[in-house]
């Protein structure tokens, strides 16, 4: 094969689109995936490269953009992944959303400048202090096991317990 057709073939073999066929292997320092490409090629143990500071464990059936080093189909690296079934479809122009394909939980940077935290289990956890510079609103406040809406104080009513807040 002459030089130019060889180069053209190498360029054509550089990039592929594949579908993940198994769970991500998290054991190596860089996670790996197995994917099937459009023509039925199966590629295993491909490193899953992700942006520093972000980590994702794509689900089986996720799509991947795969780059083959030097056009060598035995040296694939996944450089992007997408889950078509769970991707949020309600974003406005310019909005950004970090979401979990498995649960649907989101951190949503909205067009109006607000940030929406939408956990699937309705719980947000922090191991340390939480500081807010504005009003905090909600249905109930519980501090050290005492509900604000129903707690009573002793000796507040001529020696008897007070009633709950009104």
PDB file of C-alpha atoms in Angstrom:
ATOM      1  CA  UNK A   1       0.000   0.000   0.000  1.00  0.00           C
ATOM      2  CA  UNK A   2       1.430   3.392  -0.948  1.00  0.00           C
ATOM      3  CA  UNK A   3       2.128   6.133   1.576  1.00  0.00           C
ATOM      4  CA  UNK A   4      -0.947   8.338   1.031  1.00  0.00           C
ATOM      5  CA  UNK A   5      -3.576   5.579   1.302  1.00  0.00           C
ATOM      6  CA  UNK A   6      -1.803   4.301   4.441  1.00  0.00           C
ATOM      7  CA  UNK A   7      -1.955   7.768   6.023  1.00  0.00           C
ATOM      8  CA  UNK A   8      -5.613   8.179   5.016  1.00  0.00           C
ATOM      9  CA  UNK A   9      -6.487   4.804   6.547  1.00  0.00           C
ATOM     10  CA  UNK A  10      -4.619   5.697   9.752  1.00  0.00           C
ATOM     11  CA  UNK A  11      -6.565   8.945  10.050  1.00  0.00           C
ATOM     12  CA  UNK A  12      -9.870   7.128   9.501  1.00  0.00           C
ATOM     13  CA  UNK A  13      -8.973   4.642  12.241  1.00  0.00           C
ATOM     14  CA  UNK A  14      -8.149   7.344  14.842  1.00  0.00           C
ATOM     15  CA  UNK A  15     -11.621   7.888  16.296  1.00  0.00           C
ATOM     16  CA  UNK A  16     -14.586   5.628  16.966  1.00  0.00           C
ATOM     17  CA  UNK A  17     -17.942   5.726  18.711  1.00  0.00           C
ATOM     18  CA  UNK A  18     -18.733   2.807  20.987  1.00  0.00           C
ATOM     19  CA  UNK A  19     -21.280   1.560  23.483  1.00  0.00           C
ATOM     20  CA  UNK A  20     -20.120   0.351  26.895  1.00  0.00           C
ATOM     21  CA  UNK A  21     -20.946  -3.335  27.366  1.00  0.00           C
ATOM     22  CA  UNK A  22     -19.929  -3.967  30.999  1.00  0.00           C
ATOM     23  CA  UNK A  23     -19.434  -2.182  34.301  1.00  0.00           C
ATOM     24  CA  UNK A  24     -16.447   0.152  34.548  1.00  0.00           C
ATOM     25  CA  UNK A  25     -13.396  -1.517  36.094  1.00  0.00           C
ATOM     26  CA  UNK A  26     -12.369   0.775  38.954  1.00  0.00           C
ATOM     27  CA  UNK A  27      -9.456  -1.420  40.166  1.00  0.00           C
ATOM     28  CA  UNK A  28      -6.673   0.172  38.063  1.00  0.00           C
ATOM     29  CA  UNK A  29      -5.341   3.672  38.846  1.00  0.00           C
ATOM     30  CA  UNK A  30      -7.128   4.821  35.687  1.00  0.00           C
ATOM     31  CA  UNK A  31     -10.526   3.102  35.335  1.00  0.00           C
ATOM     32  CA  UNK A  32     -11.078   1.012  32.213  1.00  0.00           C
ATOM     33  CA  UNK A  33     -14.117   0.194  30.092  1.00  0.00           C
ATOM     34  CA  UNK A  34     -15.187  -2.372  27.532  1.00  0.00           C
ATOM     35  CA  UNK A  35     -17.083  -1.123  24.495  1.00  0.00           C
ATOM     36  CA  UNK A  36     -18.468  -2.384  21.210  1.00  0.00           C
ATOM     37  CA  UNK A  37     -17.993  -0.134  18.197  1.00  0.00           C
ATOM     38  CA  UNK A  38     -20.431   0.369  15.346  1.00  0.00           C
ATOM     39  CA  UNK A  39     -19.068  -2.503  13.246  1.00  0.00           C
ATOM     40  CA  UNK A  40     -19.116  -4.980  16.129  1.00  0.00           C
ATOM     41  CA  UNK A  41     -15.495  -4.500  17.210  1.00  0.00           C
ATOM     42  CA  UNK A  42     -15.157  -5.309  20.919  1.00  0.00           C
ATOM     43  CA  UNK A  43     -12.439  -3.445  22.808  1.00  0.00           C
ATOM     44  CA  UNK A  44     -11.632  -4.226  26.448  1.00  0.00           C
ATOM     45  CA  UNK A  45      -9.475  -2.605  29.114  1.00  0.00           C
ATOM     46  CA  UNK A  46      -9.556   0.826  27.477  1.00  0.00           C
ATOM     47  CA  UNK A  47      -8.484   3.593  29.857  1.00  0.00           C
ATOM     48  CA  UNK A  48     -11.307   6.002  30.712  1.00  0.00           C
ATOM     49  CA  UNK A  49      -9.768   9.477  30.727  1.00  0.00           C
ATOM     50  CA  UNK A  50     -11.690  12.139  32.658  1.00  0.00           C
ATOM     51  CA  UNK A  51     -11.183  15.806  33.468  1.00  0.00           C
ATOM     52  CA  UNK A  52      -9.125  16.384  36.626  1.00  0.00           C
ATOM     53  CA  UNK A  53     -11.427  17.011  39.574  1.00  0.00           C
ATOM     54  CA  UNK A  54     -14.345  15.122  38.032  1.00  0.00           C
ATOM     55  CA  UNK A  55     -15.051  11.431  38.368  1.00  0.00           C
ATOM     56  CA  UNK A  56     -17.795   9.343  36.833  1.00  0.00           C
ATOM     57  CA  UNK A  57     -18.455   5.625  36.667  1.00  0.00           C
ATOM     58  CA  UNK A  58     -20.439   5.305  33.431  1.00  0.00           C
ATOM     59  CA  UNK A  59     -23.190   2.713  33.313  1.00  0.00           C
ATOM     60  CA  UNK A  60     -23.283  -0.108  30.789  1.00  0.00           C
ATOM     61  CA  UNK A  61     -24.974   1.140  27.583  1.00  0.00           C
ATOM     62  CA  UNK A  62     -23.271   4.547  27.872  1.00  0.00           C
ATOM     63  CA  UNK A  63     -21.827   5.929  24.641  1.00  0.00           C
ATOM     64  CA  UNK A  64     -18.073   6.626  24.380  1.00  0.00           C
ATOM     65  CA  UNK A  65     -15.858   8.604  22.041  1.00  0.00           C
ATOM     66  CA  UNK A  66     -12.732   6.499  21.641  1.00  0.00           C
ATOM     67  CA  UNK A  67      -9.394   7.695  20.304  1.00  0.00           C
ATOM     68  CA  UNK A  68      -7.032   5.044  18.971  1.00  0.00           C
ATOM     69  CA  UNK A  69      -3.396   6.022  19.499  1.00  0.00           C
ATOM     70  CA  UNK A  70      -1.658   6.247  16.110  1.00  0.00           C
ATOM     71  CA  UNK A  71      -4.738   4.696  14.485  1.00  0.00           C
ATOM     72  CA  UNK A  72      -3.902   1.374  16.187  1.00  0.00           C
ATOM     73  CA  UNK A  73      -7.250  -0.237  17.035  1.00  0.00           C
ATOM     74  CA  UNK A  74      -5.592  -2.193  19.871  1.00  0.00           C
ATOM     75  CA  UNK A  75      -4.688   1.017  21.741  1.00  0.00           C
ATOM     76  CA  UNK A  76      -8.023   2.716  22.428  1.00  0.00           C
ATOM     77  CA  UNK A  77      -8.702   5.374  25.074  1.00  0.00           C
ATOM     78  CA  UNK A  78     -12.190   6.633  25.971  1.00  0.00           C
ATOM     79  CA  UNK A  79     -12.067  10.439  26.103  1.00  0.00           C
ATOM     80  CA  UNK A  80     -15.781  11.181  26.583  1.00  0.00           C
ATOM     81  CA  UNK A  81     -18.913   9.358  27.693  1.00  0.00           C
ATOM     82  CA  UNK A  82     -22.626  10.094  27.532  1.00  0.00           C
ATOM     83  CA  UNK A  83     -25.787   8.387  28.739  1.00  0.00           C
ATOM     84  CA  UNK A  84     -28.501   9.254  26.215  1.00  0.00           C
ATOM     85  CA  UNK A  85     -31.307   7.886  28.383  1.00  0.00           C
ATOM     86  CA  UNK A  86     -30.612   9.965  31.490  1.00  0.00           C
ATOM     87  CA  UNK A  87     -29.148  13.212  30.168  1.00  0.00           C
ATOM     88  CA  UNK A  88     -31.209  16.203  31.385  1.00  0.00           C
ATOM     89  CA  UNK A  89     -33.285  17.602  28.553  1.00  0.00           C
ATOM     90  CA  UNK A  90     -34.682  20.667  30.322  1.00  0.00           C
ATOM     91  CA  UNK A  91     -31.568  22.880  30.401  1.00  0.00           C
ATOM     92  CA  UNK A  92     -31.852  26.437  29.130  1.00  0.00           C
ATOM     93  CA  UNK A  93     -29.160  27.969  26.886  1.00  0.00           C
ATOM     94  CA  UNK A  94     -25.966  28.503  28.894  1.00  0.00           C
ATOM     95  CA  UNK A  95     -26.975  26.300  31.836  1.00  0.00           C
ATOM     96  CA  UNK A  96     -24.682  23.629  33.272  1.00  0.00           C
ATOM     97  CA  UNK A  97     -25.718  20.541  35.172  1.00  0.00           C
ATOM     98  CA  UNK A  98     -23.769  17.844  36.977  1.00  0.00           C
ATOM     99  CA  UNK A  99     -26.073  14.841  37.201  1.00  0.00           C
ATOM    100  CA  UNK A 100     -26.087  11.186  38.158  1.00  0.00           C
ATOM    101  CA  UNK A 101     -27.313   8.835  35.421  1.00  0.00           C
ATOM    102  CA  UNK A 102     -28.065   6.221  38.100  1.00  0.00           C
ATOM    103  CA  UNK A 103     -30.246   8.365  40.401  1.00  0.00           C
ATOM    104  CA  UNK A 104     -31.114  11.574  38.563  1.00  0.00           C
ATOM    105  CA  UNK A 105     -29.605  13.733  41.336  1.00  0.00           C
ATOM    106  CA  UNK A 106     -28.386  17.125  40.068  1.00  0.00           C
ATOM    107  CA  UNK A 107     -26.318  20.182  40.805  1.00  0.00           C
ATOM    108  CA  UNK A 108     -27.799  22.663  38.362  1.00  0.00           C
ATOM    109  CA  UNK A 109     -26.198  26.042  37.571  1.00  0.00           C
ATOM    110  CA  UNK A 110     -29.199  27.913  36.215  1.00  0.00           C
ATOM    111  CA  UNK A 111     -29.469  30.753  33.700  1.00  0.00           C
ATOM    112  CA  UNK A 112     -30.852  33.153  36.342  1.00  0.00           C
ATOM    113  CA  UNK A 113     -27.674  32.751  38.442  1.00  0.00           C
ATOM    114  CA  UNK A 114     -29.198  30.408  41.015  1.00  0.00           C
ATOM    115  CA  UNK A 115     -27.880  26.957  41.877  1.00  0.00           C
ATOM    116  CA  UNK A 116     -30.363  24.126  42.378  1.00  0.00           C
ATOM    117  CA  UNK A 117     -29.369  21.077  44.436  1.00  0.00           C
ATOM    118  CA  UNK A 118     -31.784  18.298  43.517  1.00  0.00           C
ATOM    119  CA  UNK A 119     -30.864  15.078  45.348  1.00  0.00           C
ATOM    120  CA  UNK A 120     -32.977  12.055  44.401  1.00  0.00           C
ATOM    121  CA  UNK A 121     -33.408  11.120  48.085  1.00  0.00           C
ATOM    122  CA  UNK A 122     -34.143  14.737  49.172  1.00  0.00           C
ATOM    123  CA  UNK A 123     -31.101  14.777  51.500  1.00  0.00           C
ATOM    124  CA  UNK A 124     -28.052  17.044  51.375  1.00  0.00           C
ATOM    125  CA  UNK A 125     -25.222  16.070  53.728  1.00  0.00           C
ATOM    126  CA  UNK A 126     -22.199  17.991  54.944  1.00  0.00           C
ATOM    127  CA  UNK A 127     -19.709  16.592  57.466  1.00  0.00           C
ATOM    128  CA  UNK A 128     -18.924  20.071  58.802  1.00  0.00           C
ATOM    129  CA  UNK A 129     -20.450  23.471  59.425  1.00  0.00           C
ATOM    130  CA  UNK A 130     -22.963  25.008  57.060  1.00  0.00           C
ATOM    131  CA  UNK A 131     -23.124  28.790  56.752  1.00  0.00           C
ATOM    132  CA  UNK A 132     -25.815  30.766  54.980  1.00  0.00           C
ATOM    133  CA  UNK A 133     -25.841  34.516  54.494  1.00  0.00           C
ATOM    134  CA  UNK A 134     -29.581  34.730  53.938  1.00  0.00           C
ATOM    135  CA  UNK A 135     -32.870  33.327  55.144  1.00  0.00           C
ATOM    136  CA  UNK A 136     -33.171  29.555  55.397  1.00  0.00           C
ATOM    137  CA  UNK A 137     -36.702  28.287  54.867  1.00  0.00           C
ATOM    138  CA  UNK A 138     -38.234  24.853  55.102  1.00  0.00           C
ATOM    139  CA  UNK A 139     -41.054  22.755  56.492  1.00  0.00           C
ATOM    140  CA  UNK A 140     -39.387  21.833  59.796  1.00  0.00           C
ATOM    141  CA  UNK A 141     -36.293  22.704  61.823  1.00  0.00           C
ATOM    142  CA  UNK A 142     -34.772  20.035  64.070  1.00  0.00           C
ATOM    143  CA  UNK A 143     -31.854  20.925  66.355  1.00  0.00           C
ATOM    144  CA  UNK A 144     -30.344  18.258  68.602  1.00  0.00           C
ATOM    145  CA  UNK A 145     -33.485  16.162  68.213  1.00  0.00           C
ATOM    146  CA  UNK A 146     -35.907  18.982  69.134  1.00  0.00           C
ATOM    147  CA  UNK A 147     -38.494  20.031  66.574  1.00  0.00           C
ATOM    148  CA  UNK A 148     -39.051  23.788  66.431  1.00  0.00           C
ATOM    149  CA  UNK A 149     -42.743  23.346  65.607  1.00  0.00           C
ATOM    150  CA  UNK A 150     -43.639  21.126  68.575  1.00  0.00           C
ATOM    151  CA  UNK A 151     -41.086  21.568  71.376  1.00  0.00           C
ATOM    152  CA  UNK A 152     -42.138  22.670  74.858  1.00  0.00           C
ATOM    153  CA  UNK A 153     -40.271  24.297  77.740  1.00  0.00           C
ATOM    154  CA  UNK A 154     -40.566  23.230  81.368  1.00  0.00           C
ATOM    155  CA  UNK A 155     -41.517  25.700  84.135  1.00  0.00           C
ATOM    156  CA  UNK A 156     -42.735  28.268  81.662  1.00  0.00           C
ATOM    157  CA  UNK A 157     -46.400  28.295  82.625  1.00  0.00           C
ATOM    158  CA  UNK A 158     -46.654  28.613  86.435  1.00  0.00           C
ATOM    159  CA  UNK A 159     -44.536  25.465  86.802  1.00  0.00           C
ATOM    160  CA  UNK A 160     -46.189  23.527  83.978  1.00  0.00           C
ATOM    161  CA  UNK A 161     -44.749  22.885  80.534  1.00  0.00           C
ATOM    162  CA  UNK A 162     -45.449  25.483  77.912  1.00  0.00           C
ATOM    163  CA  UNK A 163     -47.432  24.491  74.885  1.00  0.00           C
ATOM    164  CA  UNK A 164     -45.856  24.154  71.459  1.00  0.00           C
ATOM    165  CA  UNK A 165     -45.231  27.318  69.408  1.00  0.00           C
ATOM    166  CA  UNK A 166     -48.277  28.877  67.808  1.00  0.00           C
TER     167      UNK A 166
END
